[in-house]
Amino acid sequence: MLKLLKNPEQIITVNTNGKNFKFGKLQNQIGLLSEHSIIIENNLIADIIPNASIKNESTFQIIDFTKKIILPGLVESHTHTVFAGSRSIEFMKKLKGVTYDEIAKSGGGINTTVTAVREKSFEELVNLTIPKIKNFISQGVTTLEIKSGYGLNFENEIKMLNVINHLNKIFPIEIVSTFLGAHTFPNDLKNKREVYLDEIILKMLPFISENKLAEFCDGFCETSAFTPEEIEKVFIRAKSLGLKLKLHSEQFNNIGGLEKALEHNAISIDHLEVLKENQIEKLKNSDTVSVLLPGVSYFLNYDYAPARKLIDNDCTVALATDYNPGSSNINSLSLIFSLAAIKLKMTPEEIISAYTINAAKSLDRNLQVGSIELGKKADFSIFDTLDYSELIYNVNSNLNIMTIKNGEIIYHNKERE
Ligand code: NIG
Ligand code: FE
């Protein structure tokens, strides 16, 4: 039976006229419709019609969205949601002035979480992660990326990827799997970098590719992690095995990561807090999405990425939480919306494009999801409000009342009704 999502106050279509991403001034256009309804057929968006032209209502299963607004399902495109343990003690040190980099260089940071993850079984990690994913779904997320990167040896990186793939099977949303073996060097191989690199290149990547455990290969290019040359070795191998590329770069230092990622046509470069003026030109002339993570700047209390300059120079900007226990223990999309508005000076419209179509592009899903256009998947987040400005205005508040994936209601907060 056809479904009719009837009479919402607003539909934010994020219409791209078939282009499937938004850059520069276009990022500010969100295709706002009122007095329209959406028809779903076979889990896809079949039509968007004026309310006045609705006929034969009895042929539809009708869901009434009076006084609600409909957005494309939100795309959370950069997370480390599978983890164990807490880094609160290190956080206390950071509050006293010790830097993220100093903690990393002394053997803590990512390696603290590695120790905790190695101690957990597959089942324990699955059980730890289930509520975290439910939390994202309750906020309107219909596509969620999760990285490995807290195993840092063959056994534990594969365990993490198996957890991510299992979660993708048991949840109705799409969970995109990213291999982040090149997150940092495990403490026991800090002085044997070649040994760990070989483990990634000769053991992990071929196994991951053969067993289709990850779609993307990510890395962390930083003075406390991988050099551009090391990242390049990982990238060349990953690409030859059919994985698509992403990179954490320009987070604290500019050591050549961005340039390497662009050289290898990475689908996204994430962070960019310390991006330099002359690097904006390089991004502009590429197809690579800039994924900005203002939760990190807030949590670590340092520079925010130059979002305005990126958008004003026609780059394609996405936003994400970077939910992880070390640099952004933040899983609230609403908080990211307000940080993007207040600190990154993005407009509400740019923020919506960043969390929908551009985030979808950063996951190579922009032909299927990220906007309400005919033929795309019927993925929606429904908000209990009359105007989309409320999404930015209500700081750290979850106004999502319903999440729809492939035309099915997968979350409904009846208490708000
Ligand atoms: O995106 N930059 C490196 N990786 C993560 C942090 C991971 C961690 O500290 O556990 C990030 O910020
Ligand atoms: Fe990250």
XYZ file of C-alpha atoms and ligand atoms in Angstrom:
430
model
C 0.000 0.000 0.000
C 1.167 3.528 -0.746
C 1.922 5.680 2.274
C 1.005 9.344 2.548
C 2.968 11.565 4.954
C 0.215 14.120 5.199
C 0.128 17.822 5.839
C 3.354 18.654 7.681
C 3.901 22.300 8.538
C 7.138 22.221 6.513
C 9.024 19.783 4.325
C 12.742 20.573 4.159
C 13.533 18.741 0.938
C 17.200 19.827 0.627
C 16.409 19.616 -3.085
C 19.575 19.472 -5.178
C 17.934 19.385 -8.622
C 19.521 15.994 -9.113
C 23.062 17.189 -8.310
C 23.111 15.350 -4.974
C 25.407 17.660 -3.068
C 25.608 21.337 -2.194
C 28.545 23.713 -2.205
C 29.032 27.446 -1.778
C 25.808 29.473 -1.911
C 23.749 26.400 -2.825
C 24.460 24.976 0.633
C 22.193 27.735 1.970
C 19.189 26.544 -0.068
C 17.090 23.840 1.560
C 14.031 23.592 -0.704
C 11.421 24.547 1.879
C 7.859 23.453 1.048
C 4.640 24.066 2.929
C 1.160 22.692 2.229
C 2.660 19.605 0.606
C 2.595 15.889 1.404
C 4.918 13.002 0.544
C 3.939 9.726 -1.116
C 6.024 6.600 -0.415
C 5.909 3.573 -2.693
C 8.025 0.469 -2.170
C 10.215 2.203 0.450
C 11.096 5.013 -1.950
C 9.956 8.607 -2.315
C 7.389 8.403 -5.117
C 5.986 11.935 -5.129
C 5.777 15.249 -3.296
C 2.374 16.796 -3.983
C 0.447 19.910 -2.989
C -2.128 19.088 -0.304
C -4.838 20.497 -2.550
C -4.214 17.791 -5.125
C -4.521 14.779 -2.770
C -7.220 12.445 -4.138
C -8.518 8.973 -3.239
C -7.270 9.094 0.333
C -8.576 5.581 0.942
C -5.859 4.160 -1.304
C -3.180 5.359 1.120
C -1.978 4.424 4.540
C -2.036 7.944 5.968
C 0.310 9.282 8.637
C -0.768 12.710 9.768
C 2.075 15.180 10.371
C 0.041 18.283 11.135
C 2.176 20.713 13.164
C 5.337 18.707 12.511
C 8.234 19.268 10.112
C 9.857 16.652 7.895
C 13.564 16.547 7.079
C 15.577 13.956 5.178
C 16.816 11.248 7.547
C 19.913 12.673 9.238
C 23.288 11.275 8.230
C 25.833 10.974 11.067
C 28.966 10.570 9.013
C 31.905 10.399 11.446
C 31.789 8.439 14.704
C 33.809 6.075 16.860
C 30.658 4.691 18.520
C 32.154 1.257 19.258
C 34.351 1.757 22.314
C 34.736 0.677 25.911
C 35.933 2.297 29.108
C 36.121 5.931 30.098
C 38.738 8.631 29.656
C 37.391 10.870 32.425
C 40.691 10.863 34.319
C 42.508 12.120 31.206
C 39.736 14.646 30.700
C 40.431 16.011 34.192
C 44.085 16.416 33.184
C 43.022 18.273 30.051
C 40.945 20.632 32.167
C 44.158 21.425 34.054
C 45.994 22.269 30.840
C 47.571 19.025 29.628
C 46.972 18.776 25.872
C 45.418 15.935 23.833
C 48.734 15.592 22.024
C 50.734 15.349 25.269
C 48.421 12.652 26.605
C 48.745 10.757 23.310
C 52.541 11.027 23.284
C 52.761 9.702 26.858
C 50.990 6.484 25.815
C 47.456 7.451 26.884
C 44.626 8.823 24.761
C 43.596 6.467 21.974
C 45.769 3.732 23.527
C 43.826 3.987 26.811
C 40.671 3.055 24.889
C 42.577 0.350 22.990
C 43.368 -1.377 26.303
C 39.687 -1.251 27.296
C 38.442 -2.510 23.909
C 40.916 -5.401 23.807
C 39.527 -6.608 27.149
C 35.973 -6.810 25.809
C 34.530 -9.707 23.864
C 32.568 -9.342 20.634
C 29.297 -9.757 22.574
C 30.286 -7.257 25.246
C 31.148 -4.642 22.621
C 27.853 -5.273 20.819
C 25.933 -4.825 24.074
C 27.841 -1.654 24.967
C 27.068 -0.148 21.556
C 23.356 -1.000 21.170
C 22.083 1.821 23.438
C 24.420 4.304 21.731
C 22.929 3.474 18.337
C 19.386 3.640 19.720
C 20.254 7.101 20.969
C 21.313 8.228 17.471
C 18.131 6.751 15.960
C 16.026 8.636 18.525
C 17.577 11.850 17.172
C 16.537 11.123 13.567
C 19.690 9.401 12.313
C 18.973 6.930 9.474
C 22.547 6.483 8.211
C 25.427 6.131 10.677
C 29.128 5.698 10.064
C 31.240 3.850 12.656
C 35.017 3.380 12.622
C 37.268 0.712 14.066
C 40.603 2.019 15.357
C 40.602 0.954 19.013
C 41.912 -2.555 18.335
C 45.251 -1.731 16.712
C 46.160 -5.348 16.043
C 44.729 -7.901 13.649
C 42.531 -9.718 16.138
C 41.005 -6.640 17.708
C 40.574 -4.511 14.592
C 38.718 -7.433 12.989
C 36.681 -7.877 16.172
C 35.619 -4.222 16.009
C 34.695 -4.466 12.332
C 32.706 -7.636 13.030
C 30.841 -5.749 15.759
C 30.046 -2.887 13.357
C 28.852 -5.287 10.646
C 26.740 -7.246 13.134
C 25.118 -4.015 14.361
C 24.334 -3.134 10.747
C 22.460 -6.423 10.455
C 20.422 -6.076 13.649
C 19.446 -2.401 13.287
C 17.062 -1.065 10.628
C 19.268 1.944 9.849
C 22.268 1.681 7.562
C 25.552 1.475 9.454
C 28.584 2.222 7.293
C 31.799 0.505 8.318
C 35.178 2.256 8.221
C 38.541 0.618 8.933
C 40.749 2.914 11.041
C 43.698 0.640 11.762
C 45.916 3.657 11.017
C 44.486 5.549 14.022
C 47.737 5.547 15.960
C 50.548 3.128 16.791
C 49.773 0.627 19.571
C 51.969 1.242 22.628
C 53.880 -2.031 22.179
C 54.885 -1.115 18.608
C 55.584 2.593 19.108
C 59.224 2.061 18.303
C 58.569 -0.536 15.610
C 56.385 1.488 13.301
C 57.276 -0.616 10.259
C 56.018 -3.739 12.001
C 52.580 -2.237 12.650
C 52.396 -0.723 9.155
C 53.130 -4.157 7.690
C 50.394 -5.672 9.849
C 47.914 -3.178 8.393
C 49.094 -3.494 4.824
C 49.891 -7.193 4.562
C 47.412 -8.714 7.008
C 44.500 -6.500 7.985
C 43.627 -4.821 4.683
C 43.618 -7.977 2.522
C 41.460 -9.817 5.107
C 39.059 -6.868 5.416
C 38.703 -6.569 1.660
C 38.230 -10.297 1.130
C 35.562 -10.505 3.817
C 33.957 -7.168 2.919
C 34.278 -5.904 6.488
C 34.725 -2.226 5.644
C 33.749 0.130 2.859
C 36.166 2.912 3.808
C 39.756 3.095 4.985
C 40.531 6.036 7.275
C 43.712 7.227 8.986
C 44.956 9.849 11.426
C 47.739 12.024 10.038
C 49.281 13.822 12.992
C 52.580 14.246 14.829
C 51.309 11.841 17.519
C 50.030 9.334 14.938
C 50.866 8.617 11.257
C 53.113 10.618 8.923
C 51.835 11.517 5.431
C 54.246 8.964 3.957
C 52.894 6.210 6.211
C 49.312 7.200 5.394
C 50.166 7.044 1.704
C 51.346 3.446 2.012
C 48.076 2.494 3.710
C 46.035 4.424 1.135
C 47.732 2.816 -1.864
C 47.105 -0.673 -0.511
C 43.520 0.109 0.568
C 42.665 1.620 -2.794
C 44.106 -1.309 -4.691
C 41.880 -3.605 -2.610
C 38.753 -1.592 -3.428
C 38.304 0.473 -0.261
C 37.371 4.146 -0.474
C 39.472 6.658 1.446
C 38.963 9.142 4.271
C 41.456 10.978 6.477
C 41.532 12.665 9.905
C 43.779 15.625 9.124
C 44.773 19.191 9.994
C 43.427 18.591 13.525
C 46.408 19.990 15.427
C 49.192 20.362 12.824
C 49.663 20.774 9.088
C 52.126 18.045 8.197
C 50.974 17.183 4.691
C 47.979 14.950 5.388
C 45.480 17.045 3.462
C 47.683 17.093 0.390
C 48.143 13.308 0.496
C 44.398 12.757 0.911
C 43.646 15.000 -2.066
C 46.328 13.311 -4.163
C 44.563 9.996 -3.559
C 41.057 11.418 -4.094
C 39.848 10.763 -0.566
C 36.082 11.032 -0.387
C 36.357 13.207 2.731
C 38.908 14.970 4.896
C 37.693 15.314 8.452
C 38.599 17.822 11.225
C 40.422 20.767 9.503
C 40.531 22.801 12.731
C 43.948 24.262 11.815
C 43.418 24.461 8.052
C 45.572 27.147 6.390
C 44.308 29.767 3.961
C 46.245 28.308 1.004
C 44.770 24.846 1.651
C 41.231 26.104 1.076
C 42.036 26.601 -2.604
C 43.195 22.982 -2.817
C 39.963 21.679 -1.287
C 37.881 23.918 -3.496
C 39.332 22.396 -6.625
C 38.584 18.850 -5.471
C 35.582 16.587 -5.142
C 36.462 15.883 -1.507
C 33.988 16.746 1.264
C 35.226 18.741 4.282
C 33.704 17.081 7.358
C 33.771 19.514 10.278
C 33.564 18.326 13.885
C 32.944 21.339 16.148
C 32.302 19.060 19.139
C 36.055 18.363 19.173
C 36.940 22.063 19.330
C 34.462 22.489 22.175
C 35.504 19.385 24.115
C 39.232 20.113 23.768
C 38.705 23.881 23.927
C 40.753 24.976 20.930
C 40.409 26.266 17.358
C 37.242 25.836 15.290
C 37.533 24.918 11.615
C 37.139 27.865 9.183
C 33.671 26.840 8.016
C 32.727 30.259 6.660
C 35.825 30.487 4.503
C 35.283 26.947 3.232
C 31.674 27.589 2.259
C 32.359 31.056 0.865
C 35.072 29.492 -1.309
C 32.687 26.910 -2.781
C 33.844 23.890 -0.776
C 31.369 21.149 0.181
C 30.957 21.098 3.968
C 29.444 18.355 6.130
C 29.097 18.184 9.927
C 29.309 15.282 12.382
C 29.635 14.582 16.111
C 32.897 12.551 15.961
C 31.385 10.756 18.977
C 34.349 9.157 20.788
C 35.626 8.893 24.376
C 38.702 11.113 23.913
C 38.181 14.181 21.782
C 34.386 14.506 21.577
C 32.366 12.638 24.175
C 29.333 14.208 22.519
C 26.493 12.281 20.907
C 24.004 15.125 20.606
C 23.350 16.299 17.053
C 21.443 19.242 18.478
C 24.553 20.434 20.313
C 26.544 20.148 17.068
C 23.848 22.222 15.307
C 24.269 25.044 17.817
C 28.074 24.879 17.855
C 27.971 25.081 14.053
C 25.697 28.112 14.192
C 27.398 29.984 17.009
C 31.048 28.983 16.638
C 31.360 28.054 12.953
C 28.961 30.850 11.923
C 27.075 28.561 9.580
C 23.472 29.448 8.764
C 20.660 27.090 9.866
C 20.176 26.183 6.206
C 23.874 25.398 5.699
C 23.805 23.248 8.834
C 20.846 21.240 7.531
C 22.549 20.669 4.150
C 25.719 19.684 6.028
C 23.900 17.039 8.106
C 21.927 15.591 5.194
C 23.056 15.657 1.564
C 26.699 16.624 2.158
C 27.112 14.093 4.948
C 25.626 11.521 2.567
C 28.204 12.537 -0.039
C 30.997 12.019 2.487
C 29.759 8.407 2.775
C 29.164 7.943 -0.958
C 25.436 7.549 -0.253
C 24.265 10.804 -1.833
C 22.532 9.168 -4.789
C 20.342 7.144 -2.404
C 19.778 9.358 0.660
C 20.321 12.864 2.052
C 17.499 14.724 0.334
C 13.774 14.356 -0.259
C 13.834 13.868 -4.019
C 11.926 11.434 -6.184
C 13.396 7.939 -6.289
C 15.492 8.336 -3.147
C 15.041 6.133 -0.097
C 12.093 7.096 2.102
C 14.297 8.098 5.051
C 12.958 10.917 7.214
C 13.416 12.566 10.564
C 10.234 14.172 11.865
C 10.499 17.049 14.309
C 7.872 18.203 16.746
C 8.038 21.883 15.850
C 6.571 24.394 13.402
C 9.753 25.842 11.950
C 13.241 24.501 11.296
C 14.855 27.471 13.072
C 13.794 25.765 16.333
C 16.287 22.984 15.621
C 19.142 25.437 16.043
C 17.535 27.573 18.733
C 16.802 24.730 21.182
C 20.312 23.898 22.322
C 20.990 20.245 23.078
C 17.279 19.338 22.869
C 16.002 16.369 20.947
C 12.946 17.603 19.072
C 12.854 14.490 16.884
C 9.563 12.686 17.391
C 9.764 10.009 14.723
C 12.420 8.360 12.582
C 11.466 6.654 9.312
C 13.884 4.371 7.442
C 13.052 2.887 4.025
C 9.430 3.953 4.548
C 9.052 2.188 7.926
C 8.627 3.897 11.292
C 11.621 2.737 13.330
C 11.294 5.169 16.235
C 8.293 7.035 17.638
C 8.389 9.128 20.794
C 4.727 8.862 21.746
C 5.297 10.782 24.977
C 5.708 13.988 22.999
C 2.322 13.603 21.265
O 38.430 12.048 15.562
N 41.738 12.340 15.814
C 41.799 11.171 16.099
N 40.791 10.378 16.394
C 39.609 10.752 17.075
C 39.821 10.751 18.513
C 39.866 9.421 19.004
C 40.203 9.356 20.442
O 40.793 10.285 21.008
O 39.852 8.318 20.992
C 39.066 12.065 16.586
O 39.248 13.114 17.204
Fe 37.348 10.875 14.515
